[in-house]
Short mmCIF file of C-alpha atoms and ligand atoms in Angstrom, two decimals:
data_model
loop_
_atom_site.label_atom_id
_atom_site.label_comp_id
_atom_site.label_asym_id
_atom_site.label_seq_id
_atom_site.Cartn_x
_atom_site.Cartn_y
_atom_site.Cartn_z
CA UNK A 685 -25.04 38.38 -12.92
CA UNK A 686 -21.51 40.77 -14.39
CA UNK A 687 -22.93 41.65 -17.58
CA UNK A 688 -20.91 41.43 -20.53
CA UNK A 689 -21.46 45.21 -20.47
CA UNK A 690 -23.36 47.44 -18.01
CA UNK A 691 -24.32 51.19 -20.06
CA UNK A 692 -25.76 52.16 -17.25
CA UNK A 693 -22.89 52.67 -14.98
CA UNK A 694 -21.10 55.51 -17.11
CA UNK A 695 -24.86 56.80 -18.21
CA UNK A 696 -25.21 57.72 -14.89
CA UNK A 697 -22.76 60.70 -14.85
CA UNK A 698 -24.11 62.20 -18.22
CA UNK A 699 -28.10 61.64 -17.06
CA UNK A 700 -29.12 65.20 -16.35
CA UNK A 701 -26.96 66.18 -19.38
CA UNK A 702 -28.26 64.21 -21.87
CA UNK A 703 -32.00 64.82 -20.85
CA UNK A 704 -31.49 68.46 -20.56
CA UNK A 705 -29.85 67.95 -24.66
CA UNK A 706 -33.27 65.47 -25.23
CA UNK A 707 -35.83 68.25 -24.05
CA UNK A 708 -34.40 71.21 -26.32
CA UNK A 709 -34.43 69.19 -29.18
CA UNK A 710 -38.62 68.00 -28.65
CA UNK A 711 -39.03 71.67 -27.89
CA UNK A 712 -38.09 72.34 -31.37
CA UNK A 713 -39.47 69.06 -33.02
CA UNK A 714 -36.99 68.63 -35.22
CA UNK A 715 -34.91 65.87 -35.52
CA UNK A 716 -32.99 65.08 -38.86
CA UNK A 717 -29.70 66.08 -39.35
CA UNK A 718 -29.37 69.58 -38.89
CA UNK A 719 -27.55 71.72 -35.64
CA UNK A 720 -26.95 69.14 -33.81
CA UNK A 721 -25.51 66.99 -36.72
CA UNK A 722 -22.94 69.63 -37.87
CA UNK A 723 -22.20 70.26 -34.44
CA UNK A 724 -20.78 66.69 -33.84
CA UNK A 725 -19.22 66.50 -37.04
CA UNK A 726 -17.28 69.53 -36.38
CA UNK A 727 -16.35 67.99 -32.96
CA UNK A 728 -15.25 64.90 -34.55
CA UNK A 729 -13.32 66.55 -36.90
CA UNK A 730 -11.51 68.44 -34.26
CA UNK A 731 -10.81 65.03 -32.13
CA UNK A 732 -9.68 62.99 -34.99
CA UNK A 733 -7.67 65.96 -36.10
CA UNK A 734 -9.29 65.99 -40.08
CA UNK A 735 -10.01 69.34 -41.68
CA UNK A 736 -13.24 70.95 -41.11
CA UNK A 737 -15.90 69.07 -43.16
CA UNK A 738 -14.25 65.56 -43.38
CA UNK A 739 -16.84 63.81 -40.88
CA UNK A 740 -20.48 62.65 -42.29
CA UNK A 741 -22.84 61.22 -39.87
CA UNK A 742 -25.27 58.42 -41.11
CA UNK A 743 -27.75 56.12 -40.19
CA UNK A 744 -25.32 53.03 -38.75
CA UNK A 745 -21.81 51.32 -39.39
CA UNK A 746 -23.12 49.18 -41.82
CA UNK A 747 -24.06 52.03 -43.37
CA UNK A 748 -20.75 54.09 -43.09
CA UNK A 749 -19.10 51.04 -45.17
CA UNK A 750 -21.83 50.94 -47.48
CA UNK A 751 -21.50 55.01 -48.62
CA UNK A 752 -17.85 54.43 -48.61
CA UNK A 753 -17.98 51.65 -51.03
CA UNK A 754 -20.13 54.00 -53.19
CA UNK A 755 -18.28 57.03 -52.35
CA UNK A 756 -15.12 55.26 -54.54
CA UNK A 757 -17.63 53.43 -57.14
CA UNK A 758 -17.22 50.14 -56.38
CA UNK A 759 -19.09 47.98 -59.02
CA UNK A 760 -20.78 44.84 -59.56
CA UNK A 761 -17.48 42.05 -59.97
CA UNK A 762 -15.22 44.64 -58.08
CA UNK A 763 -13.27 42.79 -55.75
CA UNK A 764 -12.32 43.94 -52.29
CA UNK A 765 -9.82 42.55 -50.44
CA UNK A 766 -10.84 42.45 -46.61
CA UNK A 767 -11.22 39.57 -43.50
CA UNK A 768 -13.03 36.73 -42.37
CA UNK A 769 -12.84 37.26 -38.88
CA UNK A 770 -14.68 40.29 -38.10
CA UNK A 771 -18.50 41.27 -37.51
CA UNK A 772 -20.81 40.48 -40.52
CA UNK A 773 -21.62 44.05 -41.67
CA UNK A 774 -17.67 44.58 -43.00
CA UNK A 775 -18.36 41.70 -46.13
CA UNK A 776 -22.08 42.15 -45.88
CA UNK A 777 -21.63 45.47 -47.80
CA UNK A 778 -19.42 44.26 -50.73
CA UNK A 779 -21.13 41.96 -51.38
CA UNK A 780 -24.73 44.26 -51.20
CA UNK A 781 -22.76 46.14 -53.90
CA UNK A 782 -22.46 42.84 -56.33
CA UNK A 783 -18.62 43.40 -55.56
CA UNK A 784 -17.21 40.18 -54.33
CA UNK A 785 -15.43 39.83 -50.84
CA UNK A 786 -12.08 38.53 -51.25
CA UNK A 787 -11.13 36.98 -47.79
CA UNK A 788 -7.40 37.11 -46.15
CA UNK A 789 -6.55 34.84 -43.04
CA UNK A 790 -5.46 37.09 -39.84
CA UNK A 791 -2.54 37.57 -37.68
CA UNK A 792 -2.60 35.07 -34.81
CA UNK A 793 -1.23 37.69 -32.44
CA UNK A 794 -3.74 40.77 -32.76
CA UNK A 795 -6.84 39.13 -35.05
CA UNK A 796 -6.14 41.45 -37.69
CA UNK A 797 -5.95 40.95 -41.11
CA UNK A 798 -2.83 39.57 -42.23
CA UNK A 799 -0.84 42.36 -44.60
CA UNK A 800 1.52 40.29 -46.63
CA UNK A 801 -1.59 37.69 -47.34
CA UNK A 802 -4.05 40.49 -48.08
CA UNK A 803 -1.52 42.02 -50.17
CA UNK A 804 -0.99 38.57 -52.07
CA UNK A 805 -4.52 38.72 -52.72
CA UNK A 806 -4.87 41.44 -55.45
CA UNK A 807 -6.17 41.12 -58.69
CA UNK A 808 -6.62 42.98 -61.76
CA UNK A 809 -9.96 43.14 -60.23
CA UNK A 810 -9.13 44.34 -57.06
CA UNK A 811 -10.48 47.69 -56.27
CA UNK A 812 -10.34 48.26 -52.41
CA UNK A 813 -8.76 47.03 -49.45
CA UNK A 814 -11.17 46.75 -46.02
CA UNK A 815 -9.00 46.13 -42.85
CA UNK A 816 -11.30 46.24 -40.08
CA UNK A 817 -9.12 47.04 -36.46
CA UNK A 818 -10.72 44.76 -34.58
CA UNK A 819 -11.91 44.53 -30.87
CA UNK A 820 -10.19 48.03 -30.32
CA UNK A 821 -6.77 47.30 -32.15
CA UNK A 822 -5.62 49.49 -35.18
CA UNK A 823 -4.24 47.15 -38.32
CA UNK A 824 -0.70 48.27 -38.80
CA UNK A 825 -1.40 50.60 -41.86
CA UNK A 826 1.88 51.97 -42.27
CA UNK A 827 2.90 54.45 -45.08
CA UNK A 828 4.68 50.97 -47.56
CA UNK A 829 1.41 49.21 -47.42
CA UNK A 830 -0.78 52.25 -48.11
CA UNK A 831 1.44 52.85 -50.92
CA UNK A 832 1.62 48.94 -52.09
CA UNK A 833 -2.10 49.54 -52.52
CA UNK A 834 -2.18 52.79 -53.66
CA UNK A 835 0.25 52.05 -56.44
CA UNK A 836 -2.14 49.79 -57.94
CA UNK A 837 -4.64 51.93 -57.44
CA UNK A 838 -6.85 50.03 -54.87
CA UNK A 839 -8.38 52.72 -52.15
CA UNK A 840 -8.49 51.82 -48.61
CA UNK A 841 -11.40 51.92 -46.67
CA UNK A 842 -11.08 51.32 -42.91
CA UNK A 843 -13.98 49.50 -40.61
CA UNK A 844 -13.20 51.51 -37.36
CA UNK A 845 -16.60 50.32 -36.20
CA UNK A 846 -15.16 48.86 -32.88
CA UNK A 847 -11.99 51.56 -32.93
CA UNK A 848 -13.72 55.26 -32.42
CA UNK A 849 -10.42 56.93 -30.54
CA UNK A 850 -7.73 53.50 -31.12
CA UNK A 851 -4.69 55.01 -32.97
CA UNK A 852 -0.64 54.16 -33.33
CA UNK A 853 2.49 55.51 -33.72
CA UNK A 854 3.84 55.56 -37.04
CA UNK A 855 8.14 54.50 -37.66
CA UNK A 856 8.66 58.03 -38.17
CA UNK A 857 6.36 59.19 -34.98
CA UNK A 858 3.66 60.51 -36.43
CA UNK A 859 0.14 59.65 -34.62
CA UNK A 860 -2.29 57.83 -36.89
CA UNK A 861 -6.01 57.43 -35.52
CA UNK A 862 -8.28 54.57 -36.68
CA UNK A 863 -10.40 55.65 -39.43
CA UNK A 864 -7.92 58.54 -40.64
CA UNK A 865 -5.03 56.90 -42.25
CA UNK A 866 -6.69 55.25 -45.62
CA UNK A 867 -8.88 56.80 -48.15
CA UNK A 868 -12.40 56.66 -46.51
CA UNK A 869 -13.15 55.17 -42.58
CA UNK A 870 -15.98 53.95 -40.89
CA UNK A 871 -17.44 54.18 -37.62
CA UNK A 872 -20.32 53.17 -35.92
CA UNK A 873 -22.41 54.70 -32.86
CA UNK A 874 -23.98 51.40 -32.31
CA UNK A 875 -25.06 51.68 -28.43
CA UNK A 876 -22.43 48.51 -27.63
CA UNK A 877 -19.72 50.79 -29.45
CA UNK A 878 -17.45 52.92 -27.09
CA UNK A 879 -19.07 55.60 -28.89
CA UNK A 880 -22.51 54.53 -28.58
CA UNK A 881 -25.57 56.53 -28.99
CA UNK A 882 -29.15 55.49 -28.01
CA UNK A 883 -30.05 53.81 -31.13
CA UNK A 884 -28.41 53.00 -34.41
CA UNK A 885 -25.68 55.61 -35.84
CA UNK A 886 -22.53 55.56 -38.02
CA UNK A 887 -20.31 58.12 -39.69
CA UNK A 888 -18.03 57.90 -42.53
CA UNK A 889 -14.54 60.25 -43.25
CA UNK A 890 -12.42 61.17 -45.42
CA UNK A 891 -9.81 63.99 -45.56
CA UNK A 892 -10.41 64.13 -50.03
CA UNK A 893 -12.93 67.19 -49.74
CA UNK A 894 -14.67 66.63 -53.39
CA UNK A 895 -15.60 62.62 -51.74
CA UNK A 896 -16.86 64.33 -48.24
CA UNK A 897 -19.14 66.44 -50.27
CA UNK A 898 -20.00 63.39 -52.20
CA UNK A 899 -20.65 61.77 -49.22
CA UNK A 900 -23.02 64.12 -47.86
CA UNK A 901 -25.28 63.94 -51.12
CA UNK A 902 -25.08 60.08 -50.94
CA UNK A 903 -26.47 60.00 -47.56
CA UNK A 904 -29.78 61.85 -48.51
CA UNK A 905 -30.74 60.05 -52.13
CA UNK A 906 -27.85 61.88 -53.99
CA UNK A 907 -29.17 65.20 -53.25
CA UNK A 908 -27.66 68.35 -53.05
CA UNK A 909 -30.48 70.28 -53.58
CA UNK A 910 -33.86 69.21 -52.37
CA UNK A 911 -35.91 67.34 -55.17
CA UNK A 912 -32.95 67.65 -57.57
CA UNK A 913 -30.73 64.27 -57.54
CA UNK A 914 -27.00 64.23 -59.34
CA UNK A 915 -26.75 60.35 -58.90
CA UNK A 916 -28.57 57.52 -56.82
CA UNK A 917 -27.72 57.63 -53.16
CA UNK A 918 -29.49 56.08 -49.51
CA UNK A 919 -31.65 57.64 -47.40
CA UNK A 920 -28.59 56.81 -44.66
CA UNK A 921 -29.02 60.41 -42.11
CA UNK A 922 -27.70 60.76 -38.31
CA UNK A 923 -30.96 61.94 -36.40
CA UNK A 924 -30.62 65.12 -34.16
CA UNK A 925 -31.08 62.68 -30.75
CA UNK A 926 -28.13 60.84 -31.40
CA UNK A 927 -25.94 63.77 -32.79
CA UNK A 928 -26.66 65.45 -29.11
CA UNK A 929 -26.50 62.33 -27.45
CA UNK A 930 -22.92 61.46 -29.06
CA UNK A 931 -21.40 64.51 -28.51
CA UNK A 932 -22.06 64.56 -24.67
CA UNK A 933 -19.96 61.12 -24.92
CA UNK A 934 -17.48 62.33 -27.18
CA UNK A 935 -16.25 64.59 -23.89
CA UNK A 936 -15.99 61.63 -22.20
CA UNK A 937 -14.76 59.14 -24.51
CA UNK A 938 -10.94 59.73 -23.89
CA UNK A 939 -11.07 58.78 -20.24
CA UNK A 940 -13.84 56.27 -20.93
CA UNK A 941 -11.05 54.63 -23.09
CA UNK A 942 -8.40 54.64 -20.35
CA UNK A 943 -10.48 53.00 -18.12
CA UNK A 944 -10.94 50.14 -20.45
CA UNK A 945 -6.79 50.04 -20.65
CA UNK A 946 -6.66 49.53 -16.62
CA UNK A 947 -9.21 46.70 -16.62
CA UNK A 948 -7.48 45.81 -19.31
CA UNK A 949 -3.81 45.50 -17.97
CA UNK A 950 -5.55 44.25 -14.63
CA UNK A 951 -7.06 41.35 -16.37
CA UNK A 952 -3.29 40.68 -17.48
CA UNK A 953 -2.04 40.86 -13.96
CA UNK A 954 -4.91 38.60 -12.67
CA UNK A 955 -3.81 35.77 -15.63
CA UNK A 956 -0.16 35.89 -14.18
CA UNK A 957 -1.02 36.21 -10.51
CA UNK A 958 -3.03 33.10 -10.80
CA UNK A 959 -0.96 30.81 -12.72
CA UNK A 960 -3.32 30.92 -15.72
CA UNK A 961 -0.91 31.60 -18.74
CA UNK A 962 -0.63 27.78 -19.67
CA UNK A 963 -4.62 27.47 -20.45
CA UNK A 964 -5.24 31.41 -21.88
CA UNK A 965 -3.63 34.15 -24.11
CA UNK A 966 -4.18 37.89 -23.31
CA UNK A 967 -4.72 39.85 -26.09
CA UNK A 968 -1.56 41.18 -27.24
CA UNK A 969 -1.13 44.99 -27.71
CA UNK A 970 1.33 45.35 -30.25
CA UNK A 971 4.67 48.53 -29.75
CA UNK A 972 3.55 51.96 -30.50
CA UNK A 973 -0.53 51.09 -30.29
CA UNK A 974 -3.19 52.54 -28.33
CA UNK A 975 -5.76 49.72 -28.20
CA UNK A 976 -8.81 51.15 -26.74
CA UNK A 977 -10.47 47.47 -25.62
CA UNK A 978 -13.88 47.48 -27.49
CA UNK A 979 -13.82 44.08 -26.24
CA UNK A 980 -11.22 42.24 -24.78
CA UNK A 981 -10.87 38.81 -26.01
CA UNK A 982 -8.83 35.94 -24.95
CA UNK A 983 -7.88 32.63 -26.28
CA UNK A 984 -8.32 29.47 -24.72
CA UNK A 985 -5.87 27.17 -25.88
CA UNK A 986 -8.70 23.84 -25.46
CA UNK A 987 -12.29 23.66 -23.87
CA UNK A 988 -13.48 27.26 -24.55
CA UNK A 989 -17.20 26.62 -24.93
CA UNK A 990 -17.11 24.34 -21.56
CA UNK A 991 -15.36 27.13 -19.40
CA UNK A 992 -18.00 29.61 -20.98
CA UNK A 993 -20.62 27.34 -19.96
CA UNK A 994 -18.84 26.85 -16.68
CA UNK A 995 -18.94 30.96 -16.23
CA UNK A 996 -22.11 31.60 -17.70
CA UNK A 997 -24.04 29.42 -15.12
CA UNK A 998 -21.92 31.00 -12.41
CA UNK A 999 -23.31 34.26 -13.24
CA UNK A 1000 -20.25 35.71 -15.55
CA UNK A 1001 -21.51 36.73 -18.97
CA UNK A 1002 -18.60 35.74 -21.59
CA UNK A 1003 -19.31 35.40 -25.05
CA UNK A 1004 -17.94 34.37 -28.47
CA UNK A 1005 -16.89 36.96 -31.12
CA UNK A 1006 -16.81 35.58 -33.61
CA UNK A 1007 -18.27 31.52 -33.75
CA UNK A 1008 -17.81 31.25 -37.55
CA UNK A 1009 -15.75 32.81 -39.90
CA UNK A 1010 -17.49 34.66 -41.99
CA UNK A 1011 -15.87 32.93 -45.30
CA UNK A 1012 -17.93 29.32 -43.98
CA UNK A 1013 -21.15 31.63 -43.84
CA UNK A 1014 -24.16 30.03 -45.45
CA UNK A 1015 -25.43 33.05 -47.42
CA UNK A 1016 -21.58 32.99 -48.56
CA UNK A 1017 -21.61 29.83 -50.04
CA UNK A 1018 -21.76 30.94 -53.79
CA UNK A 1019 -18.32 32.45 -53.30
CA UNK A 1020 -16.64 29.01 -52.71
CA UNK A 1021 -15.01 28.63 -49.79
CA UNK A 1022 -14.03 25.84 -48.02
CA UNK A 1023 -12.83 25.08 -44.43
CA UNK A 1024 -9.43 25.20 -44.34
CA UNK A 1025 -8.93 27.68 -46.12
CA UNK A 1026 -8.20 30.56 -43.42
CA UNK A 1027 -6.99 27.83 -40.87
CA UNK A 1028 -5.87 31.17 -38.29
CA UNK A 1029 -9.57 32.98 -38.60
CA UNK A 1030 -11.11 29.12 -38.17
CA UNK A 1031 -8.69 28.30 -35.05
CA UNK A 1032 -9.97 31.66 -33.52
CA UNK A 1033 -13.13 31.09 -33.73
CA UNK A 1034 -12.54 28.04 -32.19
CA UNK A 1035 -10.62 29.48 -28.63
CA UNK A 1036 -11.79 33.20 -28.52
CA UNK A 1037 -13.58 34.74 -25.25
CA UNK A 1038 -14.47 38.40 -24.61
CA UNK A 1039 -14.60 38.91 -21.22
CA UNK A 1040 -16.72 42.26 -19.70
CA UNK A 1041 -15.05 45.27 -19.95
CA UNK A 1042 -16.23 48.43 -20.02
CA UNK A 1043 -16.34 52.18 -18.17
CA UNK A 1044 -17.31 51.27 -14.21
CA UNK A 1045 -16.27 48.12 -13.89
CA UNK A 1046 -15.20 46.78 -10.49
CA UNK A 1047 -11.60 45.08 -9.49
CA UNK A 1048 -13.32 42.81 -7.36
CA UNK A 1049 -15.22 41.85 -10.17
CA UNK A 1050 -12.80 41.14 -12.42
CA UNK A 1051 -10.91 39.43 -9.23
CA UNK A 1052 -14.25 36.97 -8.83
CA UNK A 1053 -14.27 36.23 -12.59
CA UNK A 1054 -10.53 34.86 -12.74
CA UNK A 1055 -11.09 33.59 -9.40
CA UNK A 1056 -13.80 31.31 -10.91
CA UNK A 1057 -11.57 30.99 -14.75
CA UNK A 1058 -8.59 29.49 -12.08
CA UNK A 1059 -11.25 27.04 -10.54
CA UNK A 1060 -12.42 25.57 -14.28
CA UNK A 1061 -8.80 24.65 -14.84
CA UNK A 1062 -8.00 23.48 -11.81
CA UNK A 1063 -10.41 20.64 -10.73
C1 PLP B 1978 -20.69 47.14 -35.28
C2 PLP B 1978 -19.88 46.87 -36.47
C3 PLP B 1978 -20.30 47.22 -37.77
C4 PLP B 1978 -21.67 47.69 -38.08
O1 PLP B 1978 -22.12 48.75 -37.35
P1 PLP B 1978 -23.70 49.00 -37.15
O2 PLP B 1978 -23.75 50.37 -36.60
O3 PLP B 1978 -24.18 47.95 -36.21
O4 PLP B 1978 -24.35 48.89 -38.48
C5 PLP B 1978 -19.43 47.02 -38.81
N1 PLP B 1978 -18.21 46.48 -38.63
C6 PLP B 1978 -17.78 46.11 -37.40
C7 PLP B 1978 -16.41 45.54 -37.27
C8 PLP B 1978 -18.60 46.27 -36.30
O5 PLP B 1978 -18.18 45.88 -35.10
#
């Protein structure tokens, strides 16, 4: 069976590393935040290029969004503009809040939120904006739609969950890494993510120093000094395993990336080479981006869940992200949506297929798995 994704095959390298890391810290029996947490926030701050203090590890992603929300106050009948087609958490955490999630439909080419629809969106309730850069791909945040939020005074908080070392090229050249460009990001260390730890994990940033300190008291009840609490927080902390864990990746994680860009632009070559552009659409990497493949989806223009079938019985592990948009969710219901109403994120989730990818694996595996895609179509 080609897994969907195989962590074993880049653990490998890191083994004697990360058990050597494992065994200091059970020496010392402590494991909540601590060395090993500042250590990896200083690291991250130094790889996404913030100022010293901006990174906070927590507990997950879900987390991450859920501390940023709080981090810029977001209230009961706050709305928050964000999209439909993404993983659960992203609206899950609005709405946690008693904000309401205010769906957008996406761009056809990268599954991203749509900017001029999410921007049509606003209210005089409107308090944030939550583009998630999906699959790998940063949202195209440039400096005219930061400001068309920022003049109304909505804050942008970006799900980089799936986008831990994605970044673009801004008009004017500058280089803008996912989670860095709006108010407050979001990562998570989930062990799926390209960043993945060995449980759950997240962090949240931000480059405003008075909400990074903010965000440090959130994550342990609100507390900057033990027992004494200056507002209500979550017990939301990054545990001393992962922290170690995650920073022996973090060396890694740039050629870990690049690797996912070859399969990528192989998988590309393999479409062409075997006559398969009429039935599927690569994902598109838009000018000036750096998508970093979390997952690589494709669409299939008709029949998606019979060639998954097809490939799943033939040993291939595909799988659909996402199967329903998130604004036809049943615990959603109350906010009155209907189908047809984001007819882009509804047709994705329709002809979307991720397709393995990830550090160590094989040409000839990806050769056998379009080898068998060309067969579908062609009897
Ligand atoms: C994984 C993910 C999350 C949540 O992260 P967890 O660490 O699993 O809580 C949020 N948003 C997106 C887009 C994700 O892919």
């Amino acid at each position: 069976m080609l897994p969907i994704l195989d962590l074993k095959r880049s653990f490998n390298a890191i083994k004697p590393e990360v058990f050597s890391a494992i065994e200091r810290i059970f020496d010392r029996q402590s494991f909540i935040l601590g060395q090993e947490v500042s250590t990896f926030e200083t690291h991250c701050d130094k790889y996404l290029e913030l100022p010293e203090g901006s990174c906070t590890g927590c507990a997950s992603g879900t987390d991450a969004l859920l501390l940023a929300l709080m981090s810029i106050d977001i209230k009961p009948g706050d709305e928050v503009i964000t999209t439909p087609f993404t993983f659960f958490a992203t609206s899950g955490t609005i709405a946690r809040l008693g904000a309401v999630p205010v769906f957008a439909d996406v761009d056809p080419v990268t599954y991203n939120i749509n900017l001029d629809d999410a921007l049509s969106k606003i209210t005089s309730k409107t308090r944030a904006f939550l583009p998630v850069h999906l699959f790998g791909q940063m949202t195209a945040l440039d400096e005219d739609v930061i400001n068309a939020f920022h003049d109304k005074g909505i804050k942008i908080i970006e799900d980089a969950a799936q986008a831990f070392g994605a970044c673009r090229t801004s008009p004017d050249k500058r280089i803008m890494r996912a989670g860095t460009v709006g108010d407050v990001g979001c990562y998570s260390f989930f062990p799926t993510k390209n960043l993945g730890g060995c449980g759950d994990g997240g962090m949240v940033v931000t480059r405003d120093k008075e909400r990074s300190e903010r965000l440090k008291k959130l994550r342990v009840h609100g507390s900057g000094t033990t027992y004494f609490h200056d507002e209500i927080g979550i017990n939301s902390r990054l545990d001393a395993l992962q922290a170690a864990i995650l920073d022996i990746k973090l060396k890694h994680l740039e050629s870990w990336n690049n690797e996912r860009r070859k399969i990528a632009d192989y998988y590309k070559l393999l479409f062409k080479t075997n006559d398969l552009t009429e039935f599927i659409t690569a994902p598109a990497e838009l000018e000036n981006n750096y998508h970093i493949y979390h997952q690589y989806v494709i669409r299939v223009k008709s029949r998606r869940d019979d060639l998954m079938n097809y490939l799943n019985e033939r040993g291939f592990a595909v799988r659909v992200y996402y199967p329903l948009s998130l604004h036809l969710q049943p615990c959603f219901k109350y906010l009155n949506y209907h189908e047809g109403d984001f007819p882009e994120s509804e047709k994705l989730s329709r002809e979307v297929l991720a397709l393995p990818v990830f550090p160590g694996l094989k040409a000839s595996e990806q050769e056998e798995l379009i080898t068998n895609i060309a067969d579908f179509f062609r009897v």
